[in-house]
Amino acid sequence: MDILCRCINSCFVLSHGIRGGSEIYLVLEGGDCAPKTVRIEGSSVRYLNPDERSTASLIRNACLKKIPASREVVSSPGVFVSARGFADVLSDLDGKGTFVYLREDGADIRGYGFPEDPIFVLGDNQDLEPEEEDLLLARNPDRIRVGPVSLHADHCMVLVNNEMDRAGAE
Amino acid sequence: MDILCRCINSCFVLSHGIRGGSEIYLVLEGGDCAPKTVRIEGSSVRYLNPDERSTASLIRNACLKKIPASREVVSSPGVFVSARGFADVLSDLDGKGTFVYLREDGADIRGYGFPEDPIFVLGDNQDLEPEEEDLLLARNPDRIRVGPVSLHADHCMVLVNNEMDRAGAE
């Protein structure tokens, strides 16, 4: 859970505000009621603070929500939950952007030409399962890495946001 | 407290290990028993996990320690606490490296030639107090920024580490 909270922080939290153009999908494939996907929209999320504890509450409340099999429901403003797994989420995102796979053997992010709507995919503290990776690779994603050292997912996301900030500022 | 925990995480935590060459000074200038400085050495720290909660325990235990006025004491392996404030810490670090002040109006970190022993100084969620800044500026620090957007201290530290990783990997 704690790595997910830190990822949400890295995805959205600025010194003075929230990254309104960002969106995160937390695909939870473990536990009794898996799969579940918690989606957070930067443009509408509320009650999002930098600390892990309050963010954990947002996720926990979302996971406790009763979910119809067929659709996504609102858990709190800007936080949505559904019974989707990794394959479903990829399918839903098909056509909505370019998949970008964060891997240590990818091309250096510096010099990467960001597509208009990048959809970054990365594992938490574990790599994607082979079946999950196959589903992603079938979509021919770009592959990038953030640096020479292996980092946790939340730190990778800070580096990706910085690179996009720089690309946007040019 | 939570921002300090995230800073410790950013300073030390790698995907598979700890940055043994890093060291952090948390200068606590608020609260009943301020000033206090908690120093953590990457080379010897133990019981450091990525989550905020366990890191908060390390800091809390350090702060509860009875401290003689004149010296630093061990709180747990690799964690030290003293009654030093910002001015004392700067004095102790004089001659041990080059002060590098992280500021939004600094030079871009990309292209910065890192000194051999950089000592990065940054505020938490607040800037340094004017008197603190004066003490630092009197040491003629280099001034750098990590990107075009204002970020929390812990995210800045991820970016600094990445830049140093890249400089070291070249």
PDB file of N, CA and C in Angstrom, chain A residues 2 6 9-11 13-16 19 50-53 104 108-110 125 145-152 154-156 158-159 162-163 165-166 169, chain B residues 2 6 9-11 13-16 19 50-53 104 108-110 125 145-152 154-156 158-159 162-163 165-166 169:
ATOM      1  N   ASP A   2       1.942   1.245   0.814  1.00  0.00           N
ATOM      2  CA  ASP A   2       2.684   2.496   0.974  1.00  0.00           C
ATOM      3  C   ASP A   2       3.350   2.944  -0.327  1.00  0.00           C
ATOM      4  N   ARG A   6       2.945   6.641  -2.277  1.00  0.00           N
ATOM      5  CA  ARG A   6       4.062   7.482  -2.721  1.00  0.00           C
ATOM      6  C   ARG A   6       3.987   7.743  -4.224  1.00  0.00           C
ATOM      7  N   ASN A   9       1.530  10.531  -4.732  1.00  0.00           N
ATOM      8  CA  ASN A   9       2.214  11.771  -4.384  1.00  0.00           C
ATOM      9  C   ASN A   9       3.111  12.230  -5.545  1.00  0.00           C
ATOM     10  N   SER A  10       3.914  11.313  -6.066  1.00  0.00           N
ATOM     11  CA  SER A  10       4.851  11.677  -7.138  1.00  0.00           C
ATOM     12  C   SER A  10       4.115  12.110  -8.404  1.00  0.00           C
ATOM     13  N   CYS A  11       2.986  11.484  -8.647  1.00  0.00           N
ATOM     14  CA  CYS A  11       2.228  11.765  -9.864  1.00  0.00           C
ATOM     15  C   CYS A  11       1.616  13.166  -9.825  1.00  0.00           C
ATOM     16  N   VAL A  13       1.591  15.688  -6.826  1.00  0.00           N
ATOM     17  CA  VAL A  13       1.832  16.767  -5.861  1.00  0.00           C
ATOM     18  C   VAL A  13       2.936  17.716  -6.312  1.00  0.00           C
ATOM     19  N   LEU A  14       2.562  18.971  -6.424  1.00  0.00           N
ATOM     20  CA  LEU A  14       3.511  20.054  -6.673  1.00  0.00           C
ATOM     21  C   LEU A  14       3.680  20.846  -5.378  1.00  0.00           C
ATOM     22  N   SER A  15       4.669  21.734  -5.376  1.00  0.00           N
ATOM     23  CA  SER A  15       4.903  22.533  -4.179  1.00  0.00           C
ATOM     24  C   SER A  15       3.657  23.360  -3.826  1.00  0.00           C
ATOM     25  N   HIS A  16       3.014  23.891  -4.850  1.00  0.00           N
ATOM     26  CA  HIS A  16       1.825  24.714  -4.596  1.00  0.00           C
ATOM     27  C   HIS A  16       0.684  24.238  -5.470  1.00  0.00           C
ATOM     28  N   ARG A  19      -1.002  18.485 -10.055  1.00  0.00           N
ATOM     29  CA  ARG A  19      -0.856  18.404 -11.507  1.00  0.00           C
ATOM     30  C   ARG A  19      -2.215  18.027 -12.109  1.00  0.00           C
ATOM     31  N   PRO A  50      -0.107  15.487   0.691  1.00  0.00           N
ATOM     32  CA  PRO A  50       1.144  14.800   0.368  1.00  0.00           C
ATOM     33  C   PRO A  50       1.457  13.581   1.232  1.00  0.00           C
ATOM     34  N   ASP A  51       0.882  13.490   2.419  1.00  0.00           N
ATOM     35  CA  ASP A  51       1.322  12.409   3.314  1.00  0.00           C
ATOM     36  C   ASP A  51       0.693  11.064   2.959  1.00  0.00           C
ATOM     37  N   GLU A  52       1.456  10.009   3.248  1.00  0.00           N
ATOM     38  CA  GLU A  52       1.003   8.653   2.901  1.00  0.00           C
ATOM     39  C   GLU A  52      -0.286   8.280   3.607  1.00  0.00           C
ATOM     40  N   ARG A  53      -0.432   8.746   4.827  1.00  0.00           N
ATOM     41  CA  ARG A  53      -1.557   8.291   5.628  1.00  0.00           C
ATOM     42  C   ARG A  53      -2.900   8.731   5.040  1.00  0.00           C
ATOM     43  N   GLU A 104      14.433  -0.760 -17.254  1.00  0.00           N
ATOM     44  CA  GLU A 104      15.850  -0.411 -17.109  1.00  0.00           C
ATOM     45  C   GLU A 104      16.637  -0.567 -18.405  1.00  0.00           C
ATOM     46  N   ASP A 108      17.256   6.141 -23.002  1.00  0.00           N
ATOM     47  CA  ASP A 108      17.309   7.205 -22.008  1.00  0.00           C
ATOM     48  C   ASP A 108      16.164   8.199 -22.227  1.00  0.00           C
ATOM     49  N   ILE A 109      15.469   8.545 -21.152  1.00  0.00           N
ATOM     50  CA  ILE A 109      14.355   9.496 -21.237  1.00  0.00           C
ATOM     51  C   ILE A 109      14.821  10.857 -21.769  1.00  0.00           C
ATOM     52  N   ARG A 110      16.088  11.187 -21.531  1.00  0.00           N
ATOM     53  CA  ARG A 110      16.598  12.460 -22.065  1.00  0.00           C
ATOM     54  C   ARG A 110      16.824  12.292 -23.555  1.00  0.00           C
ATOM     55  N   ASN A 125       6.855  -2.394  -6.729  1.00  0.00           N
ATOM     56  CA  ASN A 125       8.191  -2.849  -6.336  1.00  0.00           C
ATOM     57  C   ASN A 125       8.545  -4.177  -7.007  1.00  0.00           C
ATOM     58  N   ARG A 145      14.052   4.518 -20.004  1.00  0.00           N
ATOM     59  CA  ARG A 145      14.548   4.406 -18.630  1.00  0.00           C
ATOM     60  C   ARG A 145      14.863   5.812 -18.121  1.00  0.00           C
ATOM     61  N   VAL A 146      14.871   5.941 -16.798  1.00  0.00           N
ATOM     62  CA  VAL A 146      15.050   7.276 -16.218  1.00  0.00           C
ATOM     63  C   VAL A 146      16.481   7.579 -15.790  1.00  0.00           C
ATOM     64  N   GLY A 147      17.310   6.552 -15.710  1.00  0.00           N
ATOM     65  CA  GLY A 147      18.671   6.814 -15.267  1.00  0.00           C
ATOM     66  C   GLY A 147      19.450   5.529 -15.121  1.00  0.00           C
ATOM     67  N   PRO A 148      20.691   5.641 -14.659  1.00  0.00           N
ATOM     68  CA  PRO A 148      21.569   4.467 -14.612  1.00  0.00           C
ATOM     69  C   PRO A 148      21.355   3.566 -13.398  1.00  0.00           C
ATOM     70  N   VAL A 149      20.524   3.993 -12.453  1.00  0.00           N
ATOM     71  CA  VAL A 149      20.373   3.250 -11.208  1.00  0.00           C
ATOM     72  C   VAL A 149      18.920   2.797 -11.072  1.00  0.00           C
ATOM     73  N   SER A 150      18.724   1.602 -10.541  1.00  0.00           N
ATOM     74  CA  SER A 150      17.365   1.075 -10.393  1.00  0.00           C
ATOM     75  C   SER A 150      16.661   1.731  -9.209  1.00  0.00           C
ATOM     76  N   LEU A 151      15.503   2.319  -9.476  1.00  0.00           N
ATOM     77  CA  LEU A 151      14.800   3.102  -8.457  1.00  0.00           C
ATOM     78  C   LEU A 151      13.400   2.564  -8.206  1.00  0.00           C
ATOM     79  N   HIS A 152      12.825   2.983  -7.101  1.00  0.00           N
ATOM     80  CA  HIS A 152      11.423   2.654  -6.840  1.00  0.00           C
ATOM     81  C   HIS A 152      10.518   3.420  -7.819  1.00  0.00           C
ATOM     82  N   ASP A 154       7.919   5.278  -7.427  1.00  0.00           N
ATOM     83  CA  ASP A 154       7.563   6.673  -7.120  1.00  0.00           C
ATOM     84  C   ASP A 154       8.685   7.641  -7.497  1.00  0.00           C
ATOM     85  N   HIS A 155       9.928   7.217  -7.332  1.00  0.00           N
ATOM     86  CA  HIS A 155      11.040   8.080  -7.727  1.00  0.00           C
ATOM     87  C   HIS A 155      11.114   8.171  -9.251  1.00  0.00           C
ATOM     88  N   CYS A 156      10.851   7.063  -9.935  1.00  0.00           N
ATOM     89  CA  CYS A 156      10.815   7.104 -11.401  1.00  0.00           C
ATOM     90  C   CYS A 156       9.789   8.128 -11.881  1.00  0.00           C
ATOM     91  N   VAL A 158       8.728  10.839 -10.396  1.00  0.00           N
ATOM     92  CA  VAL A 158       9.231  12.205 -10.200  1.00  0.00           C
ATOM     93  C   VAL A 158      10.122  12.600 -11.383  1.00  0.00           C
ATOM     94  N   LEU A 159      10.945  11.657 -11.812  1.00  0.00           N
ATOM     95  CA  LEU A 159      11.885  11.938 -12.902  1.00  0.00           C
ATOM     96  C   LEU A 159      11.146  12.103 -14.239  1.00  0.00           C
ATOM     97  N   ASN A 162       9.511  15.514 -14.223  1.00  0.00           N
ATOM     98  CA  ASN A 162      10.505  16.569 -14.423  1.00  0.00           C
ATOM     99  C   ASN A 162      10.883  16.682 -15.894  1.00  0.00           C
ATOM    100  N   GLU A 163      11.033  15.525 -16.541  1.00  0.00           N
ATOM    101  CA  GLU A 163      11.406  15.549 -17.957  1.00  0.00           C
ATOM    102  C   GLU A 163      10.286  16.171 -18.794  1.00  0.00           C
ATOM    103  N   ASP A 165       8.053  18.323 -17.622  1.00  0.00           N
ATOM    104  CA  ASP A 165       8.043  19.749 -17.275  1.00  0.00           C
ATOM    105  C   ASP A 165       9.050  20.498 -18.136  1.00  0.00           C
ATOM    106  N   ARG A 166      10.223  19.889 -18.275  1.00  0.00           N
ATOM    107  CA  ARG A 166      11.277  20.539 -19.064  1.00  0.00           C
ATOM    108  C   ARG A 166      10.889  20.613 -20.534  1.00  0.00           C
ATOM    109  N   ALA A 169       8.435  23.317 -20.984  1.00  0.00           N
ATOM    110  CA  ALA A 169       8.934  24.665 -20.709  1.00  0.00           C
ATOM    111  C   ALA A 169       9.798  25.205 -21.837  1.00  0.00           C
TER     112      ALA A 169
ATOM    113  N   ASP B   2       5.949  14.404   8.147  1.00  0.00           N
ATOM    114  CA  ASP B   2       5.863  13.518   6.976  1.00  0.00           C
ATOM    115  C   ASP B   2       6.794  13.954   5.851  1.00  0.00           C
ATOM    116  N   ARG B   6       9.744  11.648   3.919  1.00  0.00           N
ATOM    117  CA  ARG B   6       9.860  11.489   2.463  1.00  0.00           C
ATOM    118  C   ARG B   6      11.233  11.946   1.978  1.00  0.00           C
ATOM    119  N   ASN B   9      13.599   9.114   2.619  1.00  0.00           N
ATOM    120  CA  ASN B   9      13.374   8.119   1.571  1.00  0.00           C
ATOM    121  C   ASN B   9      14.070   8.542   0.267  1.00  0.00           C
ATOM    122  N   SER B  10      13.868   9.784  -0.130  1.00  0.00           N
ATOM    123  CA  SER B  10      14.460  10.256  -1.389  1.00  0.00           C
ATOM    124  C   SER B  10      15.980  10.251  -1.334  1.00  0.00           C
ATOM    125  N   CYS B  11      16.503  10.567  -0.166  1.00  0.00           N
ATOM    126  CA  CYS B  11      17.955  10.662  -0.009  1.00  0.00           C
ATOM    127  C   CYS B  11      18.612   9.291  -0.128  1.00  0.00           C
ATOM    128  N   VAL B  13      16.862   5.774  -0.415  1.00  0.00           N
ATOM    129  CA  VAL B  13      16.270   4.503  -0.827  1.00  0.00           C
ATOM    130  C   VAL B  13      16.435   4.244  -2.331  1.00  0.00           C
ATOM    131  N   LEU B  14      17.077   3.129  -2.621  1.00  0.00           N
ATOM    132  CA  LEU B  14      17.179   2.622  -3.990  1.00  0.00           C
ATOM    133  C   LEU B  14      16.252   1.423  -4.121  1.00  0.00           C
ATOM    134  N   SER B  15      16.059   0.985  -5.359  1.00  0.00           N
ATOM    135  CA  SER B  15      15.199  -0.166  -5.570  1.00  0.00           C
ATOM    136  C   SER B  15      15.711  -1.382  -4.808  1.00  0.00           C
ATOM    137  N   HIS B  16      17.018  -1.557  -4.820  1.00  0.00           N
ATOM    138  CA  HIS B  16      17.586  -2.710  -4.114  1.00  0.00           C
ATOM    139  C   HIS B  16      18.707  -2.245  -3.199  1.00  0.00           C
ATOM    140  N   ARG B  19      21.578   4.146  -0.453  1.00  0.00           N
ATOM    141  CA  ARG B  19      22.717   4.928  -0.948  1.00  0.00           C
ATOM    142  C   ARG B  19      23.721   5.114   0.192  1.00  0.00           C
ATOM    143  N   PRO B  50      11.283   1.986   3.286  1.00  0.00           N
ATOM    144  CA  PRO B  50      10.776   3.083   2.453  1.00  0.00           C
ATOM    145  C   PRO B  50       9.536   3.795   3.001  1.00  0.00           C
ATOM    146  N   ASP B  51       8.769   3.157   3.865  1.00  0.00           N
ATOM    147  CA  ASP B  51       7.493   3.777   4.251  1.00  0.00           C
ATOM    148  C   ASP B  51       7.668   4.872   5.301  1.00  0.00           C
ATOM    149  N   GLU B  52       6.774   5.846   5.229  1.00  0.00           N
ATOM    150  CA  GLU B  52       6.855   6.998   6.125  1.00  0.00           C
ATOM    151  C   GLU B  52       6.745   6.608   7.591  1.00  0.00           C
ATOM    152  N   ARG B  53       5.915   5.611   7.850  1.00  0.00           N
ATOM    153  CA  ARG B  53       5.613   5.280   9.241  1.00  0.00           C
ATOM    154  C   ARG B  53       6.850   4.789   9.996  1.00  0.00           C
ATOM    155  N   GLU B 104      14.891  28.183  -6.640  1.00  0.00           N
ATOM    156  CA  GLU B 104      14.231  28.255  -7.951  1.00  0.00           C
ATOM    157  C   GLU B 104      14.916  29.217  -8.910  1.00  0.00           C
ATOM    158  N   ASP B 108      20.504  25.898 -13.847  1.00  0.00           N
ATOM    159  CA  ASP B 108      19.964  24.557 -14.092  1.00  0.00           C
ATOM    160  C   ASP B 108      20.969  23.493 -13.637  1.00  0.00           C
ATOM    161  N   ILE B 109      20.473  22.504 -12.913  1.00  0.00           N
ATOM    162  CA  ILE B 109      21.323  21.416 -12.426  1.00  0.00           C
ATOM    163  C   ILE B 109      21.963  20.663 -13.595  1.00  0.00           C
ATOM    164  N   ARG B 110      21.298  20.652 -14.738  1.00  0.00           N
ATOM    165  CA  ARG B 110      21.889  19.982 -15.905  1.00  0.00           C
ATOM    166  C   ARG B 110      22.999  20.868 -16.450  1.00  0.00           C
ATOM    167  N   ASN B 125       8.982  22.423   3.513  1.00  0.00           N
ATOM    168  CA  ASN B 125       7.919  23.033   2.717  1.00  0.00           C
ATOM    169  C   ASN B 125       7.923  24.550   2.841  1.00  0.00           C
ATOM    170  N   ARG B 145      18.943  24.909  -9.548  1.00  0.00           N
ATOM    171  CA  ARG B 145      17.527  24.529  -9.510  1.00  0.00           C
ATOM    172  C   ARG B 145      17.371  23.220 -10.276  1.00  0.00           C
ATOM    173  N   VAL B 146      16.302  22.494  -9.957  1.00  0.00           N
ATOM    174  CA  VAL B 146      16.143  21.161 -10.551  1.00  0.00           C
ATOM    175  C   VAL B 146      15.216  21.150 -11.762  1.00  0.00           C
ATOM    176  N   GLY B 147      14.481  22.201 -11.976  1.00  0.00           N
ATOM    177  CA  GLY B 147      13.569  22.199 -13.120  1.00  0.00           C
ATOM    178  C   GLY B 147      12.704  23.436 -13.124  1.00  0.00           C
ATOM    179  N   PRO B 148      11.794  23.510 -14.084  1.00  0.00           N
ATOM    180  CA  PRO B 148      11.012  24.727 -14.263  1.00  0.00           C
ATOM    181  C   PRO B 148       9.828  24.868 -13.320  1.00  0.00           C
ATOM    182  N   VAL B 149       9.509  23.833 -12.558  1.00  0.00           N
ATOM    183  CA  VAL B 149       8.308  23.832 -11.720  1.00  0.00           C
ATOM    184  C   VAL B 149       8.721  23.714 -10.253  1.00  0.00           C
ATOM    185  N   SER B 150       8.012  24.399  -9.383  1.00  0.00           N
ATOM    186  CA  SER B 150       8.334  24.372  -7.960  1.00  0.00           C
ATOM    187  C   SER B 150       7.850  23.061  -7.335  1.00  0.00           C
ATOM    188  N   LEU B 151       8.777  22.336  -6.713  1.00  0.00           N
ATOM    189  CA  LEU B 151       8.478  21.009  -6.184  1.00  0.00           C
ATOM    190  C   LEU B 151       8.749  20.930  -4.686  1.00  0.00           C
ATOM    191  N   HIS B 152       8.205  19.894  -4.068  1.00  0.00           N
ATOM    192  CA  HIS B 152       8.532  19.623  -2.668  1.00  0.00           C
ATOM    193  C   HIS B 152       9.985  19.168  -2.544  1.00  0.00           C
ATOM    194  N   ASP B 154      11.380  16.652  -1.106  1.00  0.00           N
ATOM    195  CA  ASP B 154      11.697  15.237  -1.363  1.00  0.00           C
ATOM    196  C   ASP B 154      11.798  14.957  -2.856  1.00  0.00           C
ATOM    197  N   HIS B 155      10.984  15.609  -3.657  1.00  0.00           N
ATOM    198  CA  HIS B 155      11.068  15.405  -5.101  1.00  0.00           C
ATOM    199  C   HIS B 155      12.341  16.053  -5.662  1.00  0.00           C
ATOM    200  N   CYS B 156      12.699  17.204  -5.111  1.00  0.00           N
ATOM    201  CA  CYS B 156      13.959  17.845  -5.526  1.00  0.00           C
ATOM    202  C   CYS B 156      15.131  16.896  -5.276  1.00  0.00           C
ATOM    203  N   VAL B 158      15.178  13.626  -5.198  1.00  0.00           N
ATOM    204  CA  VAL B 158      15.200  12.549  -6.196  1.00  0.00           C
ATOM    205  C   VAL B 158      15.909  13.024  -7.467  1.00  0.00           C
ATOM    206  N   LEU B 159      15.609  14.257  -7.845  1.00  0.00           N
ATOM    207  CA  LEU B 159      16.186  14.803  -9.075  1.00  0.00           C
ATOM    208  C   LEU B 159      17.687  15.060  -8.920  1.00  0.00           C
ATOM    209  N   ASN B 162      19.434  11.701  -9.105  1.00  0.00           N
ATOM    210  CA  ASN B 162      19.474  11.213 -10.476  1.00  0.00           C
ATOM    211  C   ASN B 162      20.579  11.916 -11.279  1.00  0.00           C
ATOM    212  N   GLU B 163      20.692  13.218 -11.064  1.00  0.00           N
ATOM    213  CA  GLU B 163      21.720  13.962 -11.798  1.00  0.00           C
ATOM    214  C   GLU B 163      23.116  13.502 -11.381  1.00  0.00           C
ATOM    215  N   ASP B 165      23.785  10.492 -10.157  1.00  0.00           N
ATOM    216  CA  ASP B 165      23.929   9.130 -10.708  1.00  0.00           C
ATOM    217  C   ASP B 165      24.425   9.207 -12.147  1.00  0.00           C
ATOM    218  N   ARG B 166      23.838  10.128 -12.891  1.00  0.00           N
ATOM    219  CA  ARG B 166      24.221  10.263 -14.297  1.00  0.00           C
ATOM    220  C   ARG B 166      25.650  10.767 -14.429  1.00  0.00           C
ATOM    221  N   ALA B 169      27.930   7.948 -13.740  1.00  0.00           N
ATOM    222  CA  ALA B 169      27.881   6.844 -14.705  1.00  0.00           C
ATOM    223  C   ALA B 169      28.604   7.178 -16.010  1.00  0.00           C
TER     224      ALA B 169
END
